[in-house]
């Protein structure tokens, strides 16, 4: 998208959402649950992004995803802080810095149990995030604007009506191709 002086750019206040101060291992530890917890908000944002093709029109739904993430991690801290911390620290200290789940199955099971009992969230099955699901939305479908097609000028009836053709003929000693 090309920006000109007339292009509307959102202000910093419109773009700002409170940051979620977590490390990558903590985000990875909470990702499956976050995906399930904020599924509706995430799908609404992705649908908006795909349909509108202009990120400025999806700022509000983007904020909703961020606020949902903040709410989710606050609830995790209130309900399962110890289990969550043990799990993300295990991921963080996994051999070779890979943050591999296979080294942390015990702490994962403890977090799964806590999330299920206290937050009523079960770890989604592997592949659940990539399954095709129908999303219902209240947002109206955008109206596609048809591009205006400019009409072409009528074709010249002879070479003499086209100045470029006359110049070309002069340079080639009036030899037509």
PDB file of C-alpha atoms in Angstrom:
ATOM      1  CA  UNK A   1       0.000   0.000   0.000  1.00  0.00           C
ATOM      2  CA  UNK A   2       1.437   3.323  -1.032  1.00  0.00           C
ATOM      3  CA  UNK A   3       1.013   6.217   1.392  1.00  0.00           C
ATOM      4  CA  UNK A   4       0.521   9.813   0.301  1.00  0.00           C
ATOM      5  CA  UNK A   5      -0.041  13.026   2.254  1.00  0.00           C
ATOM      6  CA  UNK A   6      -3.778  12.315   2.105  1.00  0.00           C
ATOM      7  CA  UNK A   7      -3.446   8.774   3.513  1.00  0.00           C
ATOM      8  CA  UNK A   8      -4.968   8.470   6.974  1.00  0.00           C
ATOM      9  CA  UNK A   9      -2.500   7.082   9.490  1.00  0.00           C
ATOM     10  CA  UNK A  10      -3.729   6.205  12.991  1.00  0.00           C
ATOM     11  CA  UNK A  11      -2.390   8.091  15.988  1.00  0.00           C
ATOM     12  CA  UNK A  12      -0.230   6.489  18.642  1.00  0.00           C
ATOM     13  CA  UNK A  13      -3.194   6.530  21.033  1.00  0.00           C
ATOM     14  CA  UNK A  14      -5.275   4.567  18.513  1.00  0.00           C
ATOM     15  CA  UNK A  15      -2.503   1.993  18.138  1.00  0.00           C
ATOM     16  CA  UNK A  16      -1.523   1.612  21.783  1.00  0.00           C
ATOM     17  CA  UNK A  17      -2.384  -1.505  23.753  1.00  0.00           C
ATOM     18  CA  UNK A  18      -0.813  -2.350  27.112  1.00  0.00           C
ATOM     19  CA  UNK A  19       2.200  -4.621  26.582  1.00  0.00           C
ATOM     20  CA  UNK A  20       2.215  -8.213  27.788  1.00  0.00           C
ATOM     21  CA  UNK A  21       5.593  -8.571  29.460  1.00  0.00           C
ATOM     22  CA  UNK A  22       6.346 -12.254  29.009  1.00  0.00           C
ATOM     23  CA  UNK A  23       9.346 -14.135  27.714  1.00  0.00           C
ATOM     24  CA  UNK A  24       9.142 -16.317  24.619  1.00  0.00           C
ATOM     25  CA  UNK A  25       9.170 -19.472  26.735  1.00  0.00           C
ATOM     26  CA  UNK A  26       6.222 -18.201  28.814  1.00  0.00           C
ATOM     27  CA  UNK A  27       4.325 -17.335  25.638  1.00  0.00           C
ATOM     28  CA  UNK A  28       5.075 -20.778  24.225  1.00  0.00           C
ATOM     29  CA  UNK A  29       3.925 -22.431  27.452  1.00  0.00           C
ATOM     30  CA  UNK A  30       0.588 -20.590  27.370  1.00  0.00           C
ATOM     31  CA  UNK A  31       0.056 -20.632  23.596  1.00  0.00           C
ATOM     32  CA  UNK A  32      -2.281 -23.662  23.329  1.00  0.00           C
ATOM     33  CA  UNK A  33      -4.520 -22.363  26.099  1.00  0.00           C
ATOM     34  CA  UNK A  34      -4.381 -18.790  24.842  1.00  0.00           C
ATOM     35  CA  UNK A  35      -5.448 -20.028  21.405  1.00  0.00           C
ATOM     36  CA  UNK A  36      -8.503 -21.724  22.893  1.00  0.00           C
ATOM     37  CA  UNK A  37      -9.306 -18.905  25.347  1.00  0.00           C
ATOM     38  CA  UNK A  38      -9.141 -16.118  22.734  1.00  0.00           C
ATOM     39  CA  UNK A  39     -10.358 -18.145  19.757  1.00  0.00           C
ATOM     40  CA  UNK A  40     -13.331 -15.899  18.930  1.00  0.00           C
ATOM     41  CA  UNK A  41     -11.326 -12.654  19.115  1.00  0.00           C
ATOM     42  CA  UNK A  42      -8.478 -14.113  17.062  1.00  0.00           C
ATOM     43  CA  UNK A  43     -10.804 -15.381  14.342  1.00  0.00           C
ATOM     44  CA  UNK A  44     -12.629 -12.046  14.212  1.00  0.00           C
ATOM     45  CA  UNK A  45      -9.314 -10.251  13.693  1.00  0.00           C
ATOM     46  CA  UNK A  46      -8.108 -12.693  11.030  1.00  0.00           C
ATOM     47  CA  UNK A  47     -11.434 -12.478   9.180  1.00  0.00           C
ATOM     48  CA  UNK A  48     -11.288  -8.676   9.256  1.00  0.00           C
ATOM     49  CA  UNK A  49      -7.713  -8.707   8.012  1.00  0.00           C
ATOM     50  CA  UNK A  50      -8.548 -11.087   5.163  1.00  0.00           C
ATOM     51  CA  UNK A  51     -11.713  -9.273   4.067  1.00  0.00           C
ATOM     52  CA  UNK A  52     -10.711  -5.644   4.498  1.00  0.00           C
ATOM     53  CA  UNK A  53      -7.173  -5.879   3.110  1.00  0.00           C
ATOM     54  CA  UNK A  54      -6.386  -2.700   5.052  1.00  0.00           C
ATOM     55  CA  UNK A  55      -4.875  -3.164   8.532  1.00  0.00           C
ATOM     56  CA  UNK A  56      -6.162   0.251   9.677  1.00  0.00           C
ATOM     57  CA  UNK A  57      -9.736  -1.035   9.483  1.00  0.00           C
ATOM     58  CA  UNK A  58      -8.943  -3.891  11.889  1.00  0.00           C
ATOM     59  CA  UNK A  59      -7.309  -1.939  14.708  1.00  0.00           C
ATOM     60  CA  UNK A  60     -10.236  -2.452  17.067  1.00  0.00           C
ATOM     61  CA  UNK A  61     -10.339  -6.232  16.601  1.00  0.00           C
ATOM     62  CA  UNK A  62      -6.543  -6.313  16.977  1.00  0.00           C
ATOM     63  CA  UNK A  63      -6.924  -4.513  20.316  1.00  0.00           C
ATOM     64  CA  UNK A  64      -9.549  -7.056  21.359  1.00  0.00           C
ATOM     65  CA  UNK A  65      -7.060  -9.901  20.774  1.00  0.00           C
ATOM     66  CA  UNK A  66      -4.410  -8.090  22.827  1.00  0.00           C
ATOM     67  CA  UNK A  67      -6.837  -7.364  25.663  1.00  0.00           C
ATOM     68  CA  UNK A  68      -7.998 -10.987  25.631  1.00  0.00           C
ATOM     69  CA  UNK A  69      -4.378 -12.143  25.874  1.00  0.00           C
ATOM     70  CA  UNK A  70      -3.793  -9.818  28.805  1.00  0.00           C
ATOM     71  CA  UNK A  71      -6.949 -11.082  30.528  1.00  0.00           C
ATOM     72  CA  UNK A  72      -5.916 -14.702  29.891  1.00  0.00           C
ATOM     73  CA  UNK A  73      -2.422 -14.360  31.346  1.00  0.00           C
ATOM     74  CA  UNK A  74      -3.773 -12.470  34.379  1.00  0.00           C
ATOM     75  CA  UNK A  75      -6.203 -15.333  35.044  1.00  0.00           C
ATOM     76  CA  UNK A  76      -3.374 -17.846  34.669  1.00  0.00           C
ATOM     77  CA  UNK A  77      -1.335 -15.878  37.207  1.00  0.00           C
ATOM     78  CA  UNK A  78      -4.283 -15.826  39.633  1.00  0.00           C
ATOM     79  CA  UNK A  79      -5.161 -19.513  39.276  1.00  0.00           C
ATOM     80  CA  UNK A  80      -2.123 -21.535  38.173  1.00  0.00           C
ATOM     81  CA  UNK A  81       0.934 -19.332  38.736  1.00  0.00           C
ATOM     82  CA  UNK A  82       3.164 -22.029  40.257  1.00  0.00           C
ATOM     83  CA  UNK A  83       2.395 -24.689  37.634  1.00  0.00           C
ATOM     84  CA  UNK A  84       2.692 -22.185  34.786  1.00  0.00           C
ATOM     85  CA  UNK A  85       6.016 -20.859  36.081  1.00  0.00           C
ATOM     86  CA  UNK A  86       7.406 -24.376  36.501  1.00  0.00           C
ATOM     87  CA  UNK A  87       6.349 -25.269  32.966  1.00  0.00           C
ATOM     88  CA  UNK A  88       7.742 -22.206  31.208  1.00  0.00           C
ATOM     89  CA  UNK A  89      10.987 -22.413  33.200  1.00  0.00           C
ATOM     90  CA  UNK A  90      11.343 -26.037  32.130  1.00  0.00           C
ATOM     91  CA  UNK A  91      10.855 -24.995  28.495  1.00  0.00           C
ATOM     92  CA  UNK A  92      13.355 -22.189  28.972  1.00  0.00           C
ATOM     93  CA  UNK A  93      15.986 -24.567  30.376  1.00  0.00           C
ATOM     94  CA  UNK A  94      15.403 -27.373  27.861  1.00  0.00           C
ATOM     95  CA  UNK A  95      18.621 -28.821  26.384  1.00  0.00           C
ATOM     96  CA  UNK A  96      20.238 -26.985  23.470  1.00  0.00           C
ATOM     97  CA  UNK A  97      17.908 -24.002  23.913  1.00  0.00           C
ATOM     98  CA  UNK A  98      15.178 -25.619  21.804  1.00  0.00           C
ATOM     99  CA  UNK A  99      12.264 -25.026  24.222  1.00  0.00           C
ATOM    100  CA  UNK A 100      11.113 -28.516  23.318  1.00  0.00           C
ATOM    101  CA  UNK A 101       7.943 -29.841  24.953  1.00  0.00           C
ATOM    102  CA  UNK A 102       9.324 -33.384  25.143  1.00  0.00           C
ATOM    103  CA  UNK A 103      11.623 -32.484  28.032  1.00  0.00           C
ATOM    104  CA  UNK A 104       8.779 -30.988  30.088  1.00  0.00           C
ATOM    105  CA  UNK A 105       5.918 -33.497  29.995  1.00  0.00           C
ATOM    106  CA  UNK A 106       5.715 -33.744  33.800  1.00  0.00           C
ATOM    107  CA  UNK A 107       5.344 -29.991  34.367  1.00  0.00           C
ATOM    108  CA  UNK A 108       3.007 -29.852  31.348  1.00  0.00           C
ATOM    109  CA  UNK A 109       0.743 -32.457  32.965  1.00  0.00           C
ATOM    110  CA  UNK A 110       0.662 -30.411  36.194  1.00  0.00           C
ATOM    111  CA  UNK A 111      -0.311 -27.268  34.267  1.00  0.00           C
ATOM    112  CA  UNK A 112      -2.907 -29.176  32.224  1.00  0.00           C
ATOM    113  CA  UNK A 113      -4.518 -30.416  35.443  1.00  0.00           C
ATOM    114  CA  UNK A 114      -4.578 -26.948  37.036  1.00  0.00           C
ATOM    115  CA  UNK A 115      -5.947 -25.270  33.881  1.00  0.00           C
ATOM    116  CA  UNK A 116      -8.662 -27.894  33.628  1.00  0.00           C
ATOM    117  CA  UNK A 117      -9.697 -27.712  37.279  1.00  0.00           C
ATOM    118  CA  UNK A 118      -9.415 -23.984  37.967  1.00  0.00           C
ATOM    119  CA  UNK A 119      -9.994 -22.312  34.594  1.00  0.00           C
ATOM    120  CA  UNK A 120     -12.076 -24.982  32.861  1.00  0.00           C
ATOM    121  CA  UNK A 121      -9.630 -24.974  29.934  1.00  0.00           C
ATOM    122  CA  UNK A 122      -8.325 -28.177  28.408  1.00  0.00           C
ATOM    123  CA  UNK A 123      -5.225 -28.301  26.235  1.00  0.00           C
ATOM    124  CA  UNK A 124      -6.472 -28.498  22.632  1.00  0.00           C
ATOM    125  CA  UNK A 125      -5.569 -31.656  20.750  1.00  0.00           C
ATOM    126  CA  UNK A 126      -2.622 -31.464  18.373  1.00  0.00           C
ATOM    127  CA  UNK A 127      -3.773 -29.915  15.091  1.00  0.00           C
ATOM    128  CA  UNK A 128      -6.884 -28.262  16.566  1.00  0.00           C
ATOM    129  CA  UNK A 129      -5.641 -24.766  15.689  1.00  0.00           C
ATOM    130  CA  UNK A 130      -5.187 -25.658  12.028  1.00  0.00           C
ATOM    131  CA  UNK A 131      -8.602 -27.282  11.550  1.00  0.00           C
ATOM    132  CA  UNK A 132     -11.039 -25.416   9.327  1.00  0.00           C
ATOM    133  CA  UNK A 133     -13.869 -23.966  11.393  1.00  0.00           C
ATOM    134  CA  UNK A 134     -16.802 -21.765  10.409  1.00  0.00           C
ATOM    135  CA  UNK A 135     -16.770 -18.425  12.219  1.00  0.00           C
ATOM    136  CA  UNK A 136     -19.985 -16.460  12.805  1.00  0.00           C
ATOM    137  CA  UNK A 137     -19.569 -12.702  13.001  1.00  0.00           C
ATOM    138  CA  UNK A 138     -21.740  -9.649  13.606  1.00  0.00           C
ATOM    139  CA  UNK A 139     -19.431  -7.465  11.516  1.00  0.00           C
ATOM    140  CA  UNK A 140     -20.982  -6.689   8.113  1.00  0.00           C
ATOM    141  CA  UNK A 141     -19.186  -8.054   5.099  1.00  0.00           C
ATOM    142  CA  UNK A 142     -17.316  -5.255   3.319  1.00  0.00           C
ATOM    143  CA  UNK A 143     -18.648  -4.075  -0.020  1.00  0.00           C
ATOM    144  CA  UNK A 144     -16.160  -4.658  -2.781  1.00  0.00           C
ATOM    145  CA  UNK A 145     -15.491  -1.567  -4.802  1.00  0.00           C
ATOM    146  CA  UNK A 146     -15.130  -2.240  -8.498  1.00  0.00           C
ATOM    147  CA  UNK A 147     -12.128  -0.604 -10.071  1.00  0.00           C
ATOM    148  CA  UNK A 148     -12.949   2.099 -12.558  1.00  0.00           C
ATOM    149  CA  UNK A 149     -11.802   1.102 -16.002  1.00  0.00           C
ATOM    150  CA  UNK A 150     -10.795   4.039 -18.122  1.00  0.00           C
ATOM    151  CA  UNK A 151     -11.862   3.808 -21.717  1.00  0.00           C
ATOM    152  CA  UNK A 152      -9.096   3.740 -24.283  1.00  0.00           C
ATOM    153  CA  UNK A 153      -8.996   6.343 -27.040  1.00  0.00           C
ATOM    154  CA  UNK A 154     -10.148   5.270 -30.483  1.00  0.00           C
ATOM    155  CA  UNK A 155      -7.437   3.754 -32.613  1.00  0.00           C
ATOM    156  CA  UNK A 156      -5.893   5.890 -35.322  1.00  0.00           C
ATOM    157  CA  UNK A 157      -7.137   5.143 -38.807  1.00  0.00           C
ATOM    158  CA  UNK A 158      -3.781   5.849 -40.454  1.00  0.00           C
ATOM    159  CA  UNK A 159      -0.128   6.146 -39.537  1.00  0.00           C
ATOM    160  CA  UNK A 160      -0.197   9.851 -40.308  1.00  0.00           C
ATOM    161  CA  UNK A 161      -2.457  10.490 -37.307  1.00  0.00           C
ATOM    162  CA  UNK A 162       0.169   9.158 -34.895  1.00  0.00           C
ATOM    163  CA  UNK A 163       3.191  11.495 -34.515  1.00  0.00           C
ATOM    164  CA  UNK A 164       5.407   8.742 -33.136  1.00  0.00           C
ATOM    165  CA  UNK A 165       4.735   6.622 -36.198  1.00  0.00           C
ATOM    166  CA  UNK A 166       5.679   9.512 -38.514  1.00  0.00           C
ATOM    167  CA  UNK A 167       8.975  10.009 -36.670  1.00  0.00           C
ATOM    168  CA  UNK A 168       9.702   6.306 -36.930  1.00  0.00           C
ATOM    169  CA  UNK A 169       8.938   6.280 -40.644  1.00  0.00           C
ATOM    170  CA  UNK A 170      11.296   9.226 -41.196  1.00  0.00           C
ATOM    171  CA  UNK A 171      14.129   7.444 -39.386  1.00  0.00           C
ATOM    172  CA  UNK A 172      13.610   4.262 -41.420  1.00  0.00           C
ATOM    173  CA  UNK A 173      13.330   6.067 -44.776  1.00  0.00           C
ATOM    174  CA  UNK A 174       9.549   5.450 -45.024  1.00  0.00           C
ATOM    175  CA  UNK A 175       9.913   1.661 -44.812  1.00  0.00           C
ATOM    176  CA  UNK A 176       6.855   0.258 -43.083  1.00  0.00           C
ATOM    177  CA  UNK A 177       7.352  -2.955 -41.183  1.00  0.00           C
TER     178      UNK A 177
END
